[in-house]
Coordinates of C-alpha atoms in Angstrom, one line a residue:
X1 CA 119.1 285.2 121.0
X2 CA 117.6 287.4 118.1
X3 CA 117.6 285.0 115.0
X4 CA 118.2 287.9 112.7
X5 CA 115.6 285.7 109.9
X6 CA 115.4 286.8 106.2
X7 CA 112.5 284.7 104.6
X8 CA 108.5 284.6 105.1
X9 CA 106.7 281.8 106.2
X10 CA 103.1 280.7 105.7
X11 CA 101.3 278.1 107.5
X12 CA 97.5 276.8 107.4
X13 CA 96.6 277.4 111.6
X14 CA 93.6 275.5 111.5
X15 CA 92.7 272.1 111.0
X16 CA 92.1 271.8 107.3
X17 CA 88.0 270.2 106.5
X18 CA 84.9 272.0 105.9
X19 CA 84.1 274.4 108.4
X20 CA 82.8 278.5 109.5
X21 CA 86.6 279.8 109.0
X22 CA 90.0 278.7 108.1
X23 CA 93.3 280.9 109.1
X24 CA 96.1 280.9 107.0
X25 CA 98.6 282.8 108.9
X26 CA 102.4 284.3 107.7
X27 CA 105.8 285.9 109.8
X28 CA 108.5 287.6 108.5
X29 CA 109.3 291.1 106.8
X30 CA 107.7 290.5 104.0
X31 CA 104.2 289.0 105.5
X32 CA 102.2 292.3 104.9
X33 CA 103.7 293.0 101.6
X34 CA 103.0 289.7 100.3
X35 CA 99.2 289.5 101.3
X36 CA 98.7 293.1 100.2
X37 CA 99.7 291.9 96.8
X38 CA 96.4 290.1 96.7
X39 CA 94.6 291.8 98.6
X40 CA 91.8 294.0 97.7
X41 CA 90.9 296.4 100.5
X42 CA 92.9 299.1 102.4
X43 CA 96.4 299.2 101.7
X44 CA 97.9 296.7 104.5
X45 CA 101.2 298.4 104.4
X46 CA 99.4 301.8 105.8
X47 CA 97.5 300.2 108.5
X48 CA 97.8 300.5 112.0
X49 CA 99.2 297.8 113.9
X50 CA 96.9 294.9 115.8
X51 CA 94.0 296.2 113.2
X52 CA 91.5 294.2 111.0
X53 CA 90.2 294.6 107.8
X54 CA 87.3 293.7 105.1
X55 CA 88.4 292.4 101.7
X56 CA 88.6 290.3 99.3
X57 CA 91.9 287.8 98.2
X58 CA 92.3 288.7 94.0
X59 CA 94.2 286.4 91.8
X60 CA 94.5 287.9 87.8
X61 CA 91.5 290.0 88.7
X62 CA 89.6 287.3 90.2
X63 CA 88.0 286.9 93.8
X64 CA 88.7 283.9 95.8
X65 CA 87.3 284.8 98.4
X66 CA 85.9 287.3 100.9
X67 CA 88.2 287.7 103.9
X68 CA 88.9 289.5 107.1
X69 CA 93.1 290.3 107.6
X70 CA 94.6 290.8 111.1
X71 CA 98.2 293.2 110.4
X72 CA 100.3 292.3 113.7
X73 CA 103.7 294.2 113.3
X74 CA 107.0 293.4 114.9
X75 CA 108.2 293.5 118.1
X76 CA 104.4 293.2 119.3
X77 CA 103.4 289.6 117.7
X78 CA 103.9 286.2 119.0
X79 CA 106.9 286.1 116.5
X80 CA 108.3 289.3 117.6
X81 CA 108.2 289.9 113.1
X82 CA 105.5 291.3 111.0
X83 CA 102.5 289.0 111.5
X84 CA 99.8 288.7 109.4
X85 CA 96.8 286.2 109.3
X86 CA 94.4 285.9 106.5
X87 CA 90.5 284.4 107.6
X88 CA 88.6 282.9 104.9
X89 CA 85.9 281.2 104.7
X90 CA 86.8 277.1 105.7
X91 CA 86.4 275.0 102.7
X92 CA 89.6 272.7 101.8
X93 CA 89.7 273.8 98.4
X94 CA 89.6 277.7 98.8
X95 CA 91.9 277.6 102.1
X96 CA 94.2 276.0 99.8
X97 CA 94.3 277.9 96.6
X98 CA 94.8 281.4 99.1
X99 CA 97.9 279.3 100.6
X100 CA 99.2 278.4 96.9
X101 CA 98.7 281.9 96.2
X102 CA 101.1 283.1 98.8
X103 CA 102.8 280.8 98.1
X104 CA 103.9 281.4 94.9
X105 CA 104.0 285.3 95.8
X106 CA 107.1 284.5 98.0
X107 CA 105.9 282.8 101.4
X108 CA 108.2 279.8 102.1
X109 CA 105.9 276.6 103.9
X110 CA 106.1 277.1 107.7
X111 CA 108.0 273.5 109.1
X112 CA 106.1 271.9 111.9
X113 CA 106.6 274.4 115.1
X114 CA 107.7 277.2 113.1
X115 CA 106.0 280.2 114.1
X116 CA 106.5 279.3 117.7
X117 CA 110.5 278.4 117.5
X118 CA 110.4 282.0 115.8
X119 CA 109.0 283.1 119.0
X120 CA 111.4 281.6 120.8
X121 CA 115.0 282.3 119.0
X122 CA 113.9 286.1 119.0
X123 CA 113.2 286.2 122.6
X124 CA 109.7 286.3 122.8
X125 CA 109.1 283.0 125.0
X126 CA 111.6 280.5 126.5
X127 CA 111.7 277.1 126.1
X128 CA 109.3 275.9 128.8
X129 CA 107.0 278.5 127.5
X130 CA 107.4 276.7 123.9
X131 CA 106.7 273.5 125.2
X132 CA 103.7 274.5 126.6
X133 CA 102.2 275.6 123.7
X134 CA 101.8 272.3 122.5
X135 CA 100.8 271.4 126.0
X136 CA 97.7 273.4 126.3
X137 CA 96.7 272.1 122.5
X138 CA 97.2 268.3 124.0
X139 CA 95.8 269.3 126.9
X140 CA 93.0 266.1 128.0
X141 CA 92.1 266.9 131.2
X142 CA 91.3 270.1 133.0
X143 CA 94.3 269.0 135.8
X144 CA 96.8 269.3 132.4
X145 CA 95.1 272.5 130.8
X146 CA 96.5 274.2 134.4
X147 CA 99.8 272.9 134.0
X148 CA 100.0 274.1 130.9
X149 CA 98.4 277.2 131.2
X150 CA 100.9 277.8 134.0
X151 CA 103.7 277.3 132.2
X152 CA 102.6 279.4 128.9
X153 CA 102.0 282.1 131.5
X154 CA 106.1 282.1 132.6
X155 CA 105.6 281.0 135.8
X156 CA 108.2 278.0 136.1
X157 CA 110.2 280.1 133.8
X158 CA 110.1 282.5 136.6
X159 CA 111.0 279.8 138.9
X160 CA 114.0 279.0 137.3
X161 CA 115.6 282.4 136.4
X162 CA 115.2 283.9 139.9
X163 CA 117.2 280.0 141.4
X164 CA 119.7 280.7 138.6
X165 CA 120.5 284.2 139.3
X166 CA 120.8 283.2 143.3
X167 CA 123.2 280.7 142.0
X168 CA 124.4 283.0 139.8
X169 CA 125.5 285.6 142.7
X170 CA 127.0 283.0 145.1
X171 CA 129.5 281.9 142.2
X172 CA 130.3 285.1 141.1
X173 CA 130.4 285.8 144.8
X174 CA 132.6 282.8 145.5
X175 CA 134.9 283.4 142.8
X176 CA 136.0 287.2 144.2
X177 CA 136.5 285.9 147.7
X178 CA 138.9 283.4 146.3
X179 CA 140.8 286.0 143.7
X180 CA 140.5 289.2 145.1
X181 CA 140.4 288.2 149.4
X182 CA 141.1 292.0 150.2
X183 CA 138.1 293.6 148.2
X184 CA 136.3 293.9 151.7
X185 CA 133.3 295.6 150.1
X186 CA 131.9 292.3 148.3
X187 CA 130.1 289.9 150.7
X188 CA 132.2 286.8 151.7
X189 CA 130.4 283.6 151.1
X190 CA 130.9 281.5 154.0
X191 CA 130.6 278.0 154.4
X192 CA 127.6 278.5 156.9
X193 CA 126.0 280.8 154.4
X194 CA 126.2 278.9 151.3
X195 CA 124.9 275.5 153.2
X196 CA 122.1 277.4 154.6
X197 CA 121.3 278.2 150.9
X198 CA 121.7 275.4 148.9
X199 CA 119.9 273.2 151.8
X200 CA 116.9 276.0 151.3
X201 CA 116.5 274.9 147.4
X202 CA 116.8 271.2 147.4
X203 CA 113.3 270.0 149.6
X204 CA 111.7 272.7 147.2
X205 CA 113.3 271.3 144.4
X206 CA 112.8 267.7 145.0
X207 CA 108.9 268.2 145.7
X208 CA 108.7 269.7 142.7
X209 CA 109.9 266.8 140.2
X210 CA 107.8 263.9 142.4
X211 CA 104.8 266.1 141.8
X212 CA 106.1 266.5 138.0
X213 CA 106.4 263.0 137.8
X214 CA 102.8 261.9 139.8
X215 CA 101.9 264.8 136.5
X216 CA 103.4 263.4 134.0
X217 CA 102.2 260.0 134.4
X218 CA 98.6 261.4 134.7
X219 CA 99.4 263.1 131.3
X220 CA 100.5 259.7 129.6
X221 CA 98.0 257.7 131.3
X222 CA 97.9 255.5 134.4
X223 CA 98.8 252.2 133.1
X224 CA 95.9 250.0 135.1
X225 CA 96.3 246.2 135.7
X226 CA 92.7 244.7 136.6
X227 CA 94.3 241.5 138.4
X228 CA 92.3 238.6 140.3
X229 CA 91.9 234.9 140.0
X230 CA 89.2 233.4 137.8
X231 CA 85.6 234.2 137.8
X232 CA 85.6 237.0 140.2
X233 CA 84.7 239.9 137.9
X234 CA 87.8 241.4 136.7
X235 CA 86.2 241.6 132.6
X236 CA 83.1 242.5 134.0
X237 CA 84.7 245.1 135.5
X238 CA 86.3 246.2 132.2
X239 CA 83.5 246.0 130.5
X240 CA 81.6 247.9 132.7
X241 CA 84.5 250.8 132.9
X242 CA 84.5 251.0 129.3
X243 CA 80.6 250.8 129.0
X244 CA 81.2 248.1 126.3
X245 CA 82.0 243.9 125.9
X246 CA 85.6 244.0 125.3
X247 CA 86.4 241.3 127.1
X248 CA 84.8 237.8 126.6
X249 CA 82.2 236.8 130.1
X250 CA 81.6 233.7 130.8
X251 CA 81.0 231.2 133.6
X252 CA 83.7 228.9 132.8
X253 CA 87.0 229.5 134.4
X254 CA 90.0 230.7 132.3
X255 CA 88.0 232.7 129.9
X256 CA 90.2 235.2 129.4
X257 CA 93.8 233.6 128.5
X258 CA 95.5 237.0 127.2
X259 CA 95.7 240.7 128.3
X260 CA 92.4 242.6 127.0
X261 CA 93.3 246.7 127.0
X262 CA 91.1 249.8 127.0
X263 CA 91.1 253.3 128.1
X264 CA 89.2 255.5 130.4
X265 CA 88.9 258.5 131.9
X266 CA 87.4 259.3 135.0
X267 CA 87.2 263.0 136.6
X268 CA 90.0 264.1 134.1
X269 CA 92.2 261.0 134.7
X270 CA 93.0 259.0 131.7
X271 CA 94.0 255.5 133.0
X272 CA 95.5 252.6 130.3
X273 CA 93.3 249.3 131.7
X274 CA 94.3 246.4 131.4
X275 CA 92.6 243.0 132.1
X276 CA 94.8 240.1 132.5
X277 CA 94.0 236.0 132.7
X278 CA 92.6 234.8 136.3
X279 CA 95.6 234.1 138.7
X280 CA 95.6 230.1 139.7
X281 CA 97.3 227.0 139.9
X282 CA 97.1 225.5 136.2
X283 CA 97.8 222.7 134.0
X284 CA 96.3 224.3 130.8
X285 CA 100.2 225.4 128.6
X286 CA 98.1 228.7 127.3
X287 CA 96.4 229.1 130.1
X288 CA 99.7 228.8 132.1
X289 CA 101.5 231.3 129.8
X290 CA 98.6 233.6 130.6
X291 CA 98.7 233.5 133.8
X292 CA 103.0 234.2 134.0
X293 CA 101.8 237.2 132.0
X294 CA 99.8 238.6 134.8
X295 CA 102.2 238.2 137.5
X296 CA 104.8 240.2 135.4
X297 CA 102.3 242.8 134.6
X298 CA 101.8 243.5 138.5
X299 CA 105.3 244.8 138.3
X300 CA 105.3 247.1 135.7
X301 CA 102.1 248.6 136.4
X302 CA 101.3 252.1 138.3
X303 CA 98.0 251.2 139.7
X304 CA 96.8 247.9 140.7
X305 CA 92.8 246.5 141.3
X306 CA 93.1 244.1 142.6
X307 CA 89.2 242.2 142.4
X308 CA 87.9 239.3 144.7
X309 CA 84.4 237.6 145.1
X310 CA 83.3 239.2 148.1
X311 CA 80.7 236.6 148.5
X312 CA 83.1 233.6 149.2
X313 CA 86.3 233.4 151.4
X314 CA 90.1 234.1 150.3
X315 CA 91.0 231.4 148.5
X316 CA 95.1 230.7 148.5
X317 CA 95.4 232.0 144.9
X318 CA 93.6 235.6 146.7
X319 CA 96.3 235.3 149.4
X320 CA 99.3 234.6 146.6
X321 CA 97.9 237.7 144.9
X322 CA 97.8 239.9 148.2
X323 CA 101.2 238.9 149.3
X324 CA 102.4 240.2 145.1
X325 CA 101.1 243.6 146.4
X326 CA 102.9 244.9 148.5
X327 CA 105.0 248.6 147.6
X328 CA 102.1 249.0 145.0
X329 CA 99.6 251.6 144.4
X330 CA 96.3 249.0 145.0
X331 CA 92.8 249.6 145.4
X332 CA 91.5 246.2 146.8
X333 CA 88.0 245.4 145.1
X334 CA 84.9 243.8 146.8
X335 CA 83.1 242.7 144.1
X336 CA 79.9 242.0 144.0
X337 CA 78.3 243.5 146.8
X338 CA 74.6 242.9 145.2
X339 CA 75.3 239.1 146.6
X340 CA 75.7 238.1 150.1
X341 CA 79.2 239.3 151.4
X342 CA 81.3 237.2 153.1
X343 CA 84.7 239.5 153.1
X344 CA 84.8 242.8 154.1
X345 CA 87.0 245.4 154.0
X346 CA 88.4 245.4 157.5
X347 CA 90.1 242.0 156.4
X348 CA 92.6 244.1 153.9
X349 CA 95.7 245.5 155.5
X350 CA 95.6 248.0 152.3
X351 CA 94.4 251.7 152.9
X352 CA 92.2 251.2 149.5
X353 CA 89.4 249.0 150.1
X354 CA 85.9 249.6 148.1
X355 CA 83.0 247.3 147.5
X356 CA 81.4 247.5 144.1
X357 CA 79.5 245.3 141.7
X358 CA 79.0 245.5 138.0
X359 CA 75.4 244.9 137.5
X360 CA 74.2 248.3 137.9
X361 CA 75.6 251.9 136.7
X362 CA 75.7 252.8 140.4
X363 CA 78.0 250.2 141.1
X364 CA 81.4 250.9 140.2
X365 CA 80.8 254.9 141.3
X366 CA 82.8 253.6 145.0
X367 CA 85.8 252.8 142.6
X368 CA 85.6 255.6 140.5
X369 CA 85.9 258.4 143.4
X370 CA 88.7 255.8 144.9
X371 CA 90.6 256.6 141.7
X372 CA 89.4 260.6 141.7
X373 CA 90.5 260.7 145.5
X374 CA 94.0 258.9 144.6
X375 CA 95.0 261.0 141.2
X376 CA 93.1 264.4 141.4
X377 CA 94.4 267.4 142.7
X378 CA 91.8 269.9 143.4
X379 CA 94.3 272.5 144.3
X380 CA 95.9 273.2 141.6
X381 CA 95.4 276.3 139.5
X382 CA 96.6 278.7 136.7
X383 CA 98.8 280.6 139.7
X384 CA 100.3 278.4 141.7
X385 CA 101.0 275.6 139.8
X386 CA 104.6 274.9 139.1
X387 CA 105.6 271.3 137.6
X388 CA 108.3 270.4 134.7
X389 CA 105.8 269.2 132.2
X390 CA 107.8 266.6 130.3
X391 CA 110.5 263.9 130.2
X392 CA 113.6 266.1 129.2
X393 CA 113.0 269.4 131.8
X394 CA 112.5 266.5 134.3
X395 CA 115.6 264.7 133.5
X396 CA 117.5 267.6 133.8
X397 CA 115.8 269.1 137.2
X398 CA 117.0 266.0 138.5
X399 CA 120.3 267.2 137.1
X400 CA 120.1 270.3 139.2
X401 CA 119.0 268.2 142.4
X402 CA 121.6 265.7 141.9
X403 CA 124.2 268.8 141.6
X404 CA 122.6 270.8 144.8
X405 CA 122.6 267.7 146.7
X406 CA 126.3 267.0 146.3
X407 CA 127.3 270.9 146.7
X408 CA 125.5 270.3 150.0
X409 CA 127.5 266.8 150.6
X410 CA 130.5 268.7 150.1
X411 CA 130.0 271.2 152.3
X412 CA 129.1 268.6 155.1
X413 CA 132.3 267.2 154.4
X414 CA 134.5 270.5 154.7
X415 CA 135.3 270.3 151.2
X416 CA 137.2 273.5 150.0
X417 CA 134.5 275.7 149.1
X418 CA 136.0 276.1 145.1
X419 CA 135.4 272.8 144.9
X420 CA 131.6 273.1 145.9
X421 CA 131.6 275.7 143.4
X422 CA 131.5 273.6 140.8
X423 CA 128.2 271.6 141.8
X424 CA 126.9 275.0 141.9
X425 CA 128.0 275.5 138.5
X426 CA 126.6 272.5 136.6
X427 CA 123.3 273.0 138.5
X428 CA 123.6 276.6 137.2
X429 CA 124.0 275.7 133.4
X430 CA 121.5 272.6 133.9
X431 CA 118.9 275.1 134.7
X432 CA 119.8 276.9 131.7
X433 CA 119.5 274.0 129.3
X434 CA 116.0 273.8 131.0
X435 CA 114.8 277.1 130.1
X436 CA 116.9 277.3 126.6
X437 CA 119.4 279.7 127.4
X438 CA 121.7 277.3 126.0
X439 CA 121.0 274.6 123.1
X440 CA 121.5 273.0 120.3
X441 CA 119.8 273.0 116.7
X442 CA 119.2 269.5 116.8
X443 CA 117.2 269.7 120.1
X444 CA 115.5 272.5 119.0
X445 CA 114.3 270.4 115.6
X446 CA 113.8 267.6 117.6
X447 CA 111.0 269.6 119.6
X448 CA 109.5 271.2 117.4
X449 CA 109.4 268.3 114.7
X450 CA 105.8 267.6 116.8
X451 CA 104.1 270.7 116.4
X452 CA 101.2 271.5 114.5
X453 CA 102.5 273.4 110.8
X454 CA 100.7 276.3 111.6
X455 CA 101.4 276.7 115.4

């Protein structure tokens, strides 16, 4: 996979502003040549590896700026080429007259990614590993620092390689019992054998991609629908989540007419809210059109609060919206406990009942460890967590399940085990296209097109 590269790169790998330090950093066989050009201090090319040195960045027999170089040479740099990363003080305009300099001594501009697809076409990291890079840098939560974390470290890289070389030696495997029957010294792959295997991978396998999933859409953000009819507290409840009046209060019902949106997060978990018009029979047009808009939003949402008065009894707009609920994730609301409850929560047939109220900070903290309780995992950490971290190594583990799951169909069925071999195959090669053994260029640009330059 060695991409055999010719030119230099240089990339700015901080954020560019006014601060302590900025980093400009280069790879390529000419990165210590081309700051030793300008650099006054001990000769770069003569240093030791993984060193750092005091100087000063010269332009016609002027100083910059006072620096500190890091020399990384190849094989041992994230690049796998000569590495070399120039600190200088942070001001915009003396970060960026250094990077001209280099610039103009040879360095090409790093594209968006650069430095880590380097690391990637010369071996260094696979593809999950690359993606996790700019994981860890997205990283909002401490749940998603350990996925990412996990994956930087290799482990689902780990995962993958050891299920495609088992693959690997039941096809190969396969393949000599079928062309060469009387070579008694290679194991025969029975039907029993290979069932007993491929029915070992798939629960593992499946597991895995629900959890990536329940991951990923903690990642993106629960999208939240605060549903309810009129005047029970559903904007108060907003409002109150978001510690601000984004959505209009009043006494009068039908208030709110249109979706109000906001985000939160609570214990690590970022949820999209949404607060839609009170659900009730209407003869208001805009009101009505508001209303339509909430029952289609319980249907496209991943969590569902559902609020009701708990001071007065369910009304038959409560009961229309209990009977839209079922098959959701809910968490029933009992708002406004300060008041006189009528309702409790033994009248819900849902497993997530709280009673809350909005008039005091201490009010909504039943709801918020409802949510914690419902989204966080406590359990996982930096060496044992193993998820697909995005949409495309999640399509294509579903690839591999789909694949095992069929191999194992065919099998039940007494298909002709050369047959099952090729289920084994395309799970083999999906696998593959997980971890970047194989890909294409416009994949590859497509990925790293959302990378930081520098990174």
């Amino acid at each position: 996979m060695k991409s055999f590269v010719e030119d230099t790169i240089v990339g700015i790998s901080t954020k560019l502003g006014t601060s302590a330090i900025s980093i400009i950093r280069l790879s390529g066989p000419k990165a210590i040549e081309y700051v030793n050009s300008c650099f006054k201090g001990k000769n770069l090319e003569e240093v030791p590896s993984h060193t750092i040195h005091y100087g000063y960045i010269m332009k016609d027999g002027n100083v910059l700026d006072e620096v500190l170089v890091t020399v990384m040479r190849a094989p041992k740099s994230f690049t796998t080429e000569d590495v070399v990363e120039v600190n200088c003080h942070g001001g915009i305009y003396v970060t960026l007259k250094i990077y001209e300099l280099l610039q103009n001594l040879g360095a090409r501009i790093a594209e968006p990614g650069e430095f880590t697809k380097r690391a990637f076409l010369n071996g260094r990291i696979d593809l999950t590993q690359a993606e996790s890079v700019m994981d860890v840098i997205n990283s909002k939560n401490d749940q998603q620092r350990k996925v990412s974390i996990s994956g930087l470290k290799g482990n689902l890289k780990q995962y993958i390689e050891d299920l495609r070389h088992n693959l690997q030696f039941l096809l190969a495997n396969i393949e000599v019992n079928i062309d060469y029957p009387e070579y008694h010294d290679i194991e025969e792959i029975t039907e029993e054998k290979l069932l007993e295997t491929v029915k070992e991978y798939i629960p593992k396998m499946r597991n895995i991609i629900h959890l990536s999933q329940e991951n990923l859409n903690l990642k993106n953000g629960i999208k939240t629908v605060i549903i309810g009819r009129p005047n029970v507290g559903k904007s108060s409840l907003l409002n109150a989540l978001l510690q601000e009046d984004k959505a209009i209060v009043t006494a009068i019902e039908g208030t709110t007419r249109d979706i109000v949106e906001g985000e939160i997060n609570i214990a690590g978990i970022d949820l999209n809210l949404i607060d839609t018009a009170g659900i009730r029979d209407t003869e208001d047009e805009i009101e009505k059109i508001g209303v339509e808009k909430s029952i289609e939003l319980i249907d496209q949402a991943e969590l569902v609060i559902a609020v009701f008065d708990s001071s007065q009894s369910l009304t038959d707009n409560d009961k229309e919206i209990l009977d839209r609920l079922k098959n959701k994730d809910v968490i029933i609301v009992l708002n406004k406990n300060d008041l006189e409850s009528v309702l409790k929560k033994s009248d819900f047939n849902f497993r997530n009942v709280v009673s809350c109220n909005t008039t005091t900070i201490e009010g909504l903290n039943e709801l918020k460890d409802k949510i914690k309780s419902m989204y966080y995992n406590a359990e996982l950490d930096e060496e044992n967590t193993l998820l697909f971290s995005n949409v495309r190594q999640i399509s294509l583990a579903k690839e591999v399940l789909q694949s095992l799951e069929s191999a194992k169909h065919g099998l039940d069925v007494a298909l002709p085990i050369d047959l099952v071999s090729i289920d084994l195959q395309n799970a083999y090669e999906a696998l593959g296209q997980i971890t970047g053994e194989s890909y294409d260029d416009e994949l590859l640009d497509t990925l790293f097109a959302n990378f930081c330059v520098g990174k």
